[in-house]
GROMACS .gro file of C-alpha atoms in nm:
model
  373
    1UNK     CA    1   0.900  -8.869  22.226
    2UNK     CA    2   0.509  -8.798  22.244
    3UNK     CA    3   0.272  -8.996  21.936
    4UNK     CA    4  -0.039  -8.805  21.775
    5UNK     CA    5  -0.295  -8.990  21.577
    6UNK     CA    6  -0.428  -8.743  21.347
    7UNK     CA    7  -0.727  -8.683  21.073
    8UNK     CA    8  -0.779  -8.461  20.799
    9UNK     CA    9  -1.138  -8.591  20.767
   10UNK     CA   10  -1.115  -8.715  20.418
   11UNK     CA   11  -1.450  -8.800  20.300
   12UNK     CA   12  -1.371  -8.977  19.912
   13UNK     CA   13  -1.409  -9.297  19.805
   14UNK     CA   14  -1.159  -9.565  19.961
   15UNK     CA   15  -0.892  -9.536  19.759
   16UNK     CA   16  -0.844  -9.917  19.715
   17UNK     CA   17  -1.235 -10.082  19.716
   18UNK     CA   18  -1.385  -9.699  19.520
   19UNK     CA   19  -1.640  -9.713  19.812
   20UNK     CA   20  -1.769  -9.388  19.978
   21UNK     CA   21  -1.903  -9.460  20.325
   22UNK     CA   22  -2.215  -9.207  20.423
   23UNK     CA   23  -2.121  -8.889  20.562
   24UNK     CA   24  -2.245  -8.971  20.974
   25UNK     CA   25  -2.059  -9.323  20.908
   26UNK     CA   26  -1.732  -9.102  20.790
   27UNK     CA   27  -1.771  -8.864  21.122
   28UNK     CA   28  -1.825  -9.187  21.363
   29UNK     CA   29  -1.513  -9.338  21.246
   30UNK     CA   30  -1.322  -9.107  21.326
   31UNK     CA   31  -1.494  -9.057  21.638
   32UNK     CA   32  -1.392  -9.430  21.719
   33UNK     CA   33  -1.050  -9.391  21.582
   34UNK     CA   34  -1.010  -9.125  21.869
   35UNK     CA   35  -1.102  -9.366  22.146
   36UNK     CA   36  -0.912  -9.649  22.017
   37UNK     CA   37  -0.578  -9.372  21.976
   38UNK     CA   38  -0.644  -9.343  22.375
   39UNK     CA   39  -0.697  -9.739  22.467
   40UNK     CA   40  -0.395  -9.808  22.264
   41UNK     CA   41  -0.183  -9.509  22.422
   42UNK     CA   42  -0.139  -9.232  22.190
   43UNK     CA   43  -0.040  -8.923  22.368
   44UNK     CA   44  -0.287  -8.696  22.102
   45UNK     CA   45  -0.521  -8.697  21.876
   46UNK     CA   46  -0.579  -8.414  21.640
   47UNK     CA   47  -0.884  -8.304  21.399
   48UNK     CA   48  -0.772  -8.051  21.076
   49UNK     CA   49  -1.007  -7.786  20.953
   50UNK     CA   50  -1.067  -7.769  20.576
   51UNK     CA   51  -1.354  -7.579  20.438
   52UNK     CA   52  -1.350  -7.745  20.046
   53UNK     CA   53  -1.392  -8.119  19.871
   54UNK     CA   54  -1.291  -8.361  19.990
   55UNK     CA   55  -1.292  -8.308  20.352
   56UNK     CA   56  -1.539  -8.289  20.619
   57UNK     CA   57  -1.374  -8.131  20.930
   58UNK     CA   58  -1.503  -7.759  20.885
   59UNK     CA   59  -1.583  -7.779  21.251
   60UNK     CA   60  -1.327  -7.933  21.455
   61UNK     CA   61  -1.402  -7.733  21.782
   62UNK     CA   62  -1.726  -7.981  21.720
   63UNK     CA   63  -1.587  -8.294  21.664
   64UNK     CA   64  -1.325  -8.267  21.924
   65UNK     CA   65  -1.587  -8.192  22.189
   66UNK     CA   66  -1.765  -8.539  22.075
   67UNK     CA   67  -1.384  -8.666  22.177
   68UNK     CA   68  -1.376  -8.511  22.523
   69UNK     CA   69  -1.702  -8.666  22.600
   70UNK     CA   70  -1.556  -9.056  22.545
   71UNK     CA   71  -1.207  -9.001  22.633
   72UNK     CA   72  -1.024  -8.859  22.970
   73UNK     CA   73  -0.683  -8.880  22.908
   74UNK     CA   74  -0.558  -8.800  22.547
   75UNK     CA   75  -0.502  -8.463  22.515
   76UNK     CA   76  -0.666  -8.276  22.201
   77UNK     CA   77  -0.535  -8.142  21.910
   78UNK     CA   78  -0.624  -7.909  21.584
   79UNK     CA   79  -0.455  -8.011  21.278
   80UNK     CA   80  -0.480  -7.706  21.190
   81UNK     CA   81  -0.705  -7.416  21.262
   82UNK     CA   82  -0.731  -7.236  20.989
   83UNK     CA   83  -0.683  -6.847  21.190
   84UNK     CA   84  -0.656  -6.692  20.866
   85UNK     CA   85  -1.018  -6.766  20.817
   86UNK     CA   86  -1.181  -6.724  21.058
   87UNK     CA   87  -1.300  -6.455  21.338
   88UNK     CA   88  -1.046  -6.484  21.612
   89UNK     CA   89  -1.290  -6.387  21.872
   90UNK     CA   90  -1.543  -6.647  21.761
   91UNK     CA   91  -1.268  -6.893  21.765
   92UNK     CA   92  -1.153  -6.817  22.097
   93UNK     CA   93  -1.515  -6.856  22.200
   94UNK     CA   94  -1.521  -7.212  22.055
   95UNK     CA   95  -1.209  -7.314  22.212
   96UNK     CA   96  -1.235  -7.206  22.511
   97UNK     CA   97  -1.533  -7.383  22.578
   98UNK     CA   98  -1.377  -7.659  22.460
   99UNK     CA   99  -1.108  -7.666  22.658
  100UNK     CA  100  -1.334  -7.642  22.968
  101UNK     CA  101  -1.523  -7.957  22.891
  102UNK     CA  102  -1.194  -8.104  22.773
  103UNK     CA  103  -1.071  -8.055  23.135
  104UNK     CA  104  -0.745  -7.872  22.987
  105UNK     CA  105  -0.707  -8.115  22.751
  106UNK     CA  106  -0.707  -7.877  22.449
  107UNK     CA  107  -0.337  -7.811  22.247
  108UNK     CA  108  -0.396  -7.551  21.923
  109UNK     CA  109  -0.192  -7.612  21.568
  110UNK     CA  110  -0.301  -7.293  21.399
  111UNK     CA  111  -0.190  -7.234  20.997
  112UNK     CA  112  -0.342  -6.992  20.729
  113UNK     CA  113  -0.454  -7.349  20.577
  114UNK     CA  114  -0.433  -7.430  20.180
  115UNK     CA  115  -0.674  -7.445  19.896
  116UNK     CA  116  -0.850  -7.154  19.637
  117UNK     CA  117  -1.232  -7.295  19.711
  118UNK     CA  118  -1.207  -7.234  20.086
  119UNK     CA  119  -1.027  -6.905  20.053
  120UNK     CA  120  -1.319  -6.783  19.777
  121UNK     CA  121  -1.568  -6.924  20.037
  122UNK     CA  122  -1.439  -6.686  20.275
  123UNK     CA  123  -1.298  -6.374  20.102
  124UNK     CA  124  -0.931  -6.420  20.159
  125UNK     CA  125  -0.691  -6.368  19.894
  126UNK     CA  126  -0.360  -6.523  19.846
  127UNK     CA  127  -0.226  -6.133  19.921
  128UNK     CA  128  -0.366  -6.110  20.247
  129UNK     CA  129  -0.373  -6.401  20.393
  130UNK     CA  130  -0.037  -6.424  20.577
  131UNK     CA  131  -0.129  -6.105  20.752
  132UNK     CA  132  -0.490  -6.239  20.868
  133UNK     CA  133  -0.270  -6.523  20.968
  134UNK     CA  134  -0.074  -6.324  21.225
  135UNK     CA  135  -0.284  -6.021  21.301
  136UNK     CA  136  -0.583  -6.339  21.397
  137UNK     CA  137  -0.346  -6.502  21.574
  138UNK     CA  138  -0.192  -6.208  21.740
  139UNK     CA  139  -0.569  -6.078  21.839
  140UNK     CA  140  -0.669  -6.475  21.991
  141UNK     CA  141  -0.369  -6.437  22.203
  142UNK     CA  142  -0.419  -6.152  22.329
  143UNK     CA  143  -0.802  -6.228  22.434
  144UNK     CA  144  -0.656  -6.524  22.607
  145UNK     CA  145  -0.459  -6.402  22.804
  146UNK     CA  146  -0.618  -6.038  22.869
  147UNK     CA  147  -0.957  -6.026  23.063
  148UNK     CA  148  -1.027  -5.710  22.879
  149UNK     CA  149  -0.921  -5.617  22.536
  150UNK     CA  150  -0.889  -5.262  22.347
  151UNK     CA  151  -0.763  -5.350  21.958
  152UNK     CA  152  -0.768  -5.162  21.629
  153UNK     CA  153  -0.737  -5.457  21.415
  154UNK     CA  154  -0.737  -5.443  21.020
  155UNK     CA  155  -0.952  -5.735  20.925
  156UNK     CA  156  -1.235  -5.716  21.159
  157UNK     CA  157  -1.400  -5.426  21.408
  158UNK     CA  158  -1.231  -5.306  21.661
  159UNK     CA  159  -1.279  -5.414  22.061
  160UNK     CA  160  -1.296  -5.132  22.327
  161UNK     CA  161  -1.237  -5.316  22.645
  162UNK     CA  162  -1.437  -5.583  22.537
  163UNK     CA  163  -1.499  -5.865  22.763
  164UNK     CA  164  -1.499  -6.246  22.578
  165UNK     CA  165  -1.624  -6.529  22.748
  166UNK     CA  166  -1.608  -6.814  22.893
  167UNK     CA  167  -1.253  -6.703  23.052
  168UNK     CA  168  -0.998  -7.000  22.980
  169UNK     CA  169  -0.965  -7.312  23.172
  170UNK     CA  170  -0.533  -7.317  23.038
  171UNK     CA  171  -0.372  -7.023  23.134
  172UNK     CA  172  -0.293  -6.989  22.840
  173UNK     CA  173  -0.331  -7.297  22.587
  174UNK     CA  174  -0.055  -7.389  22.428
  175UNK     CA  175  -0.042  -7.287  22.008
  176UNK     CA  176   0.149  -7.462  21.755
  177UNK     CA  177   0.241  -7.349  21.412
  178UNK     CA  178   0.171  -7.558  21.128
  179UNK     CA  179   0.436  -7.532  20.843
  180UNK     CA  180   0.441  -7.669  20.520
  181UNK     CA  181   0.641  -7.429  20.319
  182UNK     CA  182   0.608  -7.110  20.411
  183UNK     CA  183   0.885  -6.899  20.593
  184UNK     CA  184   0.595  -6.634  20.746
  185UNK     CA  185   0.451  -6.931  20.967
  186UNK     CA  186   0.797  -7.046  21.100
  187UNK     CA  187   0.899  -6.641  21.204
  188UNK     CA  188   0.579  -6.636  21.388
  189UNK     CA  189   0.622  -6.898  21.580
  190UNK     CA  190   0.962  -6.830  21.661
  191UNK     CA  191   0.877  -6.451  21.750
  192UNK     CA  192   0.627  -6.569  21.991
  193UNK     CA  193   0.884  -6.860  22.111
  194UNK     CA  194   0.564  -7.108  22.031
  195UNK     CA  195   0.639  -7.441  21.931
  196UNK     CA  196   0.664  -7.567  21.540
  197UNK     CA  197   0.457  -7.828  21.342
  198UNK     CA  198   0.625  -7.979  20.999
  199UNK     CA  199   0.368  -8.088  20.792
  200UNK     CA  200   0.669  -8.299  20.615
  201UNK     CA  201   0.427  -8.475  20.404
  202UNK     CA  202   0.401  -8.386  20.033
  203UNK     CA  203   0.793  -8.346  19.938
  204UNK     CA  204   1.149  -8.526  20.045
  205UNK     CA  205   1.286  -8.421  20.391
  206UNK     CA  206   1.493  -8.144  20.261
  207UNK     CA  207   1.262  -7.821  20.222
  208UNK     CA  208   1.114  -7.902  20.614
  209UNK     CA  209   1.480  -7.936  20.727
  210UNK     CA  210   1.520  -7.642  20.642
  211UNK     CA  211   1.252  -7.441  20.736
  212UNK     CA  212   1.270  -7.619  21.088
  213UNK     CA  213   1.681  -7.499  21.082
  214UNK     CA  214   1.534  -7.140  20.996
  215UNK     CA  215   1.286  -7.183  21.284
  216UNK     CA  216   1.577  -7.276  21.541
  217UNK     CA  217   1.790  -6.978  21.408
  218UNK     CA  218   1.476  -6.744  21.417
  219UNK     CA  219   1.416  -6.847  21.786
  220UNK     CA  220   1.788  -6.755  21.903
  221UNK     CA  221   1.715  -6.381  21.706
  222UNK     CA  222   1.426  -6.342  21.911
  223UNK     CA  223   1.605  -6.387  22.254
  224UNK     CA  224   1.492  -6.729  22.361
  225UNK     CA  225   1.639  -6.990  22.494
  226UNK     CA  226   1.766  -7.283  22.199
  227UNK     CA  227   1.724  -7.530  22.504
  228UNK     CA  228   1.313  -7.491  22.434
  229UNK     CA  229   1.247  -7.459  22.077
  230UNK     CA  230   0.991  -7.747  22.029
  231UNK     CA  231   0.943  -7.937  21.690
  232UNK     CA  232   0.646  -8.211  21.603
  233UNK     CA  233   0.660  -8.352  21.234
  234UNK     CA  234   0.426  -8.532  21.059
  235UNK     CA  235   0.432  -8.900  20.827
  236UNK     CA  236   0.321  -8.936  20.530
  237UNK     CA  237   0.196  -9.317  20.546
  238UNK     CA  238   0.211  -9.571  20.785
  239UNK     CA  239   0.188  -9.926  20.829
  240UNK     CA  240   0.419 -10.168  20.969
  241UNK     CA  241   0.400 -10.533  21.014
  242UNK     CA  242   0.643 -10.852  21.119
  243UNK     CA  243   0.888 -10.770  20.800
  244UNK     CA  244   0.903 -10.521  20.557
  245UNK     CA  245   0.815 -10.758  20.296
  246UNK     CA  246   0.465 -10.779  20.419
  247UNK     CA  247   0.427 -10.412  20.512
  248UNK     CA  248   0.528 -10.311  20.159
  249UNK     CA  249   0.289 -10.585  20.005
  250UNK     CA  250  -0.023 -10.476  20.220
  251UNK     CA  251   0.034 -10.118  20.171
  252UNK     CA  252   0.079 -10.107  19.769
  253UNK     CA  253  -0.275 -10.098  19.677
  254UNK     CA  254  -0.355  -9.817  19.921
  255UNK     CA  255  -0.024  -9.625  19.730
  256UNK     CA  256  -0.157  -9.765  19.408
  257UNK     CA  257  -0.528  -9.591  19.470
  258UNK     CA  258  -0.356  -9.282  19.537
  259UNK     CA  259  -0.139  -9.286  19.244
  260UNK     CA  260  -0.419  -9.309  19.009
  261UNK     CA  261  -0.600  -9.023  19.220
  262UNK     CA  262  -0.351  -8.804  19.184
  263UNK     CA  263  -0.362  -8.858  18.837
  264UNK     CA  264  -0.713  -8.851  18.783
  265UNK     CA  265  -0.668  -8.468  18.878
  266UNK     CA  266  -0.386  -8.425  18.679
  267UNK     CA  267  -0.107  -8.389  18.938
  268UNK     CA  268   0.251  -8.517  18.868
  269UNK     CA  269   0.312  -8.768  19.173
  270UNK     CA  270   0.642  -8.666  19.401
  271UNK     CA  271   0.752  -9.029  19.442
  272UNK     CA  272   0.580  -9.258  19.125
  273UNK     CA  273   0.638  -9.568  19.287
  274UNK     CA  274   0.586  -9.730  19.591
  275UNK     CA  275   0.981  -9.811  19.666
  276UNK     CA  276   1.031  -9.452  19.623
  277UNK     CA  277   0.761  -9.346  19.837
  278UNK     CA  278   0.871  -9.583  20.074
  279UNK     CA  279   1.278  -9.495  20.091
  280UNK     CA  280   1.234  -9.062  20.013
  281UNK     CA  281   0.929  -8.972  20.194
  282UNK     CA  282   0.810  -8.963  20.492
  283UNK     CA  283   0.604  -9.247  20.532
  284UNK     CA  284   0.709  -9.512  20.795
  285UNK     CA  285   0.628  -9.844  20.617
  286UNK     CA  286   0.822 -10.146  20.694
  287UNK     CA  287   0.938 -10.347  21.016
  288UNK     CA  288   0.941 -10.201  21.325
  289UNK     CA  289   1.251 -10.191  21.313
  290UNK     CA  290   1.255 -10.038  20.986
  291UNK     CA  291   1.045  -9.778  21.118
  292UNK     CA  292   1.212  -9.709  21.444
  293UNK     CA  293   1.562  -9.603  21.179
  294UNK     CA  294   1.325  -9.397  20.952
  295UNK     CA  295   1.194  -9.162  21.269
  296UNK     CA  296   1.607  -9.158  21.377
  297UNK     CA  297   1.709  -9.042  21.081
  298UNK     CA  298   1.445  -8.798  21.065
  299UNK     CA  299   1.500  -8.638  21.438
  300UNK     CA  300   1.886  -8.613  21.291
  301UNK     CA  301   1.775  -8.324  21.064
  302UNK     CA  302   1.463  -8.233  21.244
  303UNK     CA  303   1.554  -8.248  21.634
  304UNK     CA  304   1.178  -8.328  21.678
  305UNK     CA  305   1.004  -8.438  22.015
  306UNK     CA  306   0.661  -8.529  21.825
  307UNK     CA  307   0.551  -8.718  21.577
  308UNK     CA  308   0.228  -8.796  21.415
  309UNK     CA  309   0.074  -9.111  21.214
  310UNK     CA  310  -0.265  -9.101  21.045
  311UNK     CA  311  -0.554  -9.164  21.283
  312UNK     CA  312  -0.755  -9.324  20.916
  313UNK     CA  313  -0.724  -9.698  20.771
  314UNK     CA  314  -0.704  -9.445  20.466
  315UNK     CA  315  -0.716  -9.819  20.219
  316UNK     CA  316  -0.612 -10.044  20.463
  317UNK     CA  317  -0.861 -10.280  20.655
  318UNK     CA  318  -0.967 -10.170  20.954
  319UNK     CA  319  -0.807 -10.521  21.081
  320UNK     CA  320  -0.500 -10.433  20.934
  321UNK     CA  321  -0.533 -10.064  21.051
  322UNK     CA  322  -0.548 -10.201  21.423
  323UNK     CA  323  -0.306 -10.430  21.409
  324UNK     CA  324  -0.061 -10.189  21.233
  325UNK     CA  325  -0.117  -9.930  21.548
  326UNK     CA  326  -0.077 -10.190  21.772
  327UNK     CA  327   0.252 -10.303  21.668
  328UNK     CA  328   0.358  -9.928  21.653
  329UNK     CA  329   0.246  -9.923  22.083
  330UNK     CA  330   0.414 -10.241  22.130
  331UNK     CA  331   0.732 -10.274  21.955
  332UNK     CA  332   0.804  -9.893  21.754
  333UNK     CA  333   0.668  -9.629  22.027
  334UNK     CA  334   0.851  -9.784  22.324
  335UNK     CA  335   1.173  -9.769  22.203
  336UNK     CA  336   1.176  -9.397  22.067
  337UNK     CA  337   1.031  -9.306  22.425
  338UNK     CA  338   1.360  -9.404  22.543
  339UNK     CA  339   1.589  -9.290  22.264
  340UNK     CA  340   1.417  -8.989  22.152
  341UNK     CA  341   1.363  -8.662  22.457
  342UNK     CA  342   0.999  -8.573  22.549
  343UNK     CA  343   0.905  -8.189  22.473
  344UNK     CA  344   1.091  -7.900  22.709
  345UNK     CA  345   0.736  -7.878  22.874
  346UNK     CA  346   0.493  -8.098  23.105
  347UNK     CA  347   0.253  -8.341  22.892
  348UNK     CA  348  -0.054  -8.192  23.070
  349UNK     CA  349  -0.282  -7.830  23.082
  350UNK     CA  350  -0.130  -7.547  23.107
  351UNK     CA  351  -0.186  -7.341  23.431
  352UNK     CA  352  -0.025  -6.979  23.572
  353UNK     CA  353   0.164  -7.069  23.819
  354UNK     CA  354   0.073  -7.191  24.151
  355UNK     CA  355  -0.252  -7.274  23.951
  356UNK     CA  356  -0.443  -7.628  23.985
  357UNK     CA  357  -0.631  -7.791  23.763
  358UNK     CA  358  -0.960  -7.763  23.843
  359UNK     CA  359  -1.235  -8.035  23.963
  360UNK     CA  360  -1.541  -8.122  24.079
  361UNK     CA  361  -1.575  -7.932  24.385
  362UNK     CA  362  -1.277  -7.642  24.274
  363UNK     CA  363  -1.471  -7.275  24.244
  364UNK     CA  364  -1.380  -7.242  23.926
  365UNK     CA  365  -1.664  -7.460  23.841
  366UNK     CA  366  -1.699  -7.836  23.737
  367UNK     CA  367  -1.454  -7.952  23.523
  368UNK     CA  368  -1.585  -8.193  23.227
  369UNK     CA  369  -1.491  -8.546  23.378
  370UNK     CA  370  -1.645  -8.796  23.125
  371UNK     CA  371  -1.726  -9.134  23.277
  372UNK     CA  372  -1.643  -9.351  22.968
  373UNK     CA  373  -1.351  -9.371  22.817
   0.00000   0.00000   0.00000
């Protein structure tokens, strides 16, 4: 099993002390979160893209190049882009380039994202934004992989054996679909025999169980093989310390603050207390033992290779924060490595075959090599 550490870029007042940090502090958090993901062994790290309050991360090609620069082996994740949005051949400008200086290091979780303000801010109705979805993604796949590109498109002008550059270090990068409850994301992924993202955050496990079963059976229509369909999921909290007792008792205020959030802004909470929270979501709070059953009985209905905790303290200390990741490294993540299968496919950029990766002195140019880390 591969570990992600991964940030939505929240920037609201700490949800147990009410304090909001500055805006540069907020980005050079997260920036250290990244490099201490990496010292402590993460396998990922991954930035989301939101364009409305309360996040920050309308520009993760950005902050993941920041990453690149202080980090060499981690690879590099969006959480998600947000294709429906956005220009696809802009966005395959912006990645591309980032997965140059990345040195390959670059791994795409694409979604039509969430949220009325940052459709409004961009034009996109609820109607038509599962087609800009797919016809976005459909077009950035195509300029990956094509050197020249002729496309009638509905959502943007056409290209006429257009040229895009820089050409792509991956060949081609791998893309991930985000799904939180939609059954339009899981068919495309499936059709295009790409690998699947749960969000699994918000409800119980049983609405992602079944879209991820829908995803496996729409992967056999499509021809491929059931051997490589490829699941991630995600956690909805995290913290684990020496017994559950004093995981649960460290963690309550942070549930506590979000309780009286979510009511704040009227919303009925899925699980109203923190024992629920704990034993019907997601979240992996307890021993590490504890947690190590939680992600087993998860993979039962899920069959996922990779899993992700939050990259942010998010209410805890930032001592507690460490020492919680830590312990996950130590005594949680060794443990699933053996019991739980990697992904069908190599941890590492993706070439064409017979392709190496290149370096300093390859004629494909320099690749990024940062010397800190």
């Amino acid at each position: 099993m591969k570990f992600l550490a991964i940030t939505l870029i929240v920037h609201a007042p700490d949800p147990v002390t009410g304090v909001l940090k500055p805006t540069g502090e907020r980005f050079r958090e997260v920036i250290d979160n990244a490099v201490l993901a990496e010292e402590l062994g993460f396998d990922g790290f991954g930035v989301g893209e939101r364009h409305e309050r309360p996040f920050i991360s309308s520009s993760p090609p950005v902050v993941l190049s920041h990453i690149a620069a202080l980090t060499s082996r981690i690879r590099l994740f969006t959480a998600v882009t947000t294709l429906s949005l956005l220009d696809p051949v802009r966005a395959y400008e912006d990645y591309a380039t980032l997965d140059h200086l990345s040195g390959g290091r670059l791994e795409l979780i694409i979604g039509k994202g969430n949220g009325t303000a940052q459709r409004d801010l961009f034009h996109v109705t609820a109607e038509d934004q599962w087609d800009r979805n797919a016809e976005s993604y459909e077009l950035f796949r195509q300029i990956w992989r094509q050197d020249k590109v002729t496309a009638s498109p509905r959502f943007r002008p056409g290209l006429v054996e257009a040229e895009v550059w820089p050409r792509p270090y991956q060949r081609p990068v791998r893309v991930w679909h985000g799904s939180a409850t939609s059954r339009e994301s899981v068919d495309l992924a499936a059709r295009y025999g790409d690998p699947l993202f749960s969000a699994n955050v918000t409800n119980p496990i049983e609405p992602y169980a079944e879209l991820i079963r829908y995803y496996r059976q729409r992967w056999e229509h499509y021809g491929h093989d059931p051997a490589l369909a490829t699941v991630g999921a995600g956690s909805a909290g995290f913290y684990t310390a020496r017994t559950s007792q004093e995981a649960v008792a460290a963690y309550r205020p942070v549930f506590e603050g979000y309780l009286g959030f979510q009511k704040r802004l009227g919303v009925e909470p899925v699980f109203p207390t923190l024992e629920d929270f704990v034993e019907r979501s997601s979240a992996l709070i307890g021993s590490p033992q504890q947690v190590i059953e939680k992600v087993h009985r998860y993979h039962e209905q899920f069959g996922h290779t990779v899993l992700h905790l939050h990259a942010d303290a998010g209410g805890l200390t930032d001592a507690q924060h460490r020492a919680s990741l830590e312990r996950f490294q130590s005594e949680v993540a060794p443990v699933l490595r053996r019991e739980i299968p990697d992904p069908p496919f190599a941890w590492a950029p993706v070439l064409a075959e017979g392709a190496e990766a290149a370096g300093p002195a390859d004629d494909r140019g320099p690749a990024f090599l940062p010397t800190t880390g």
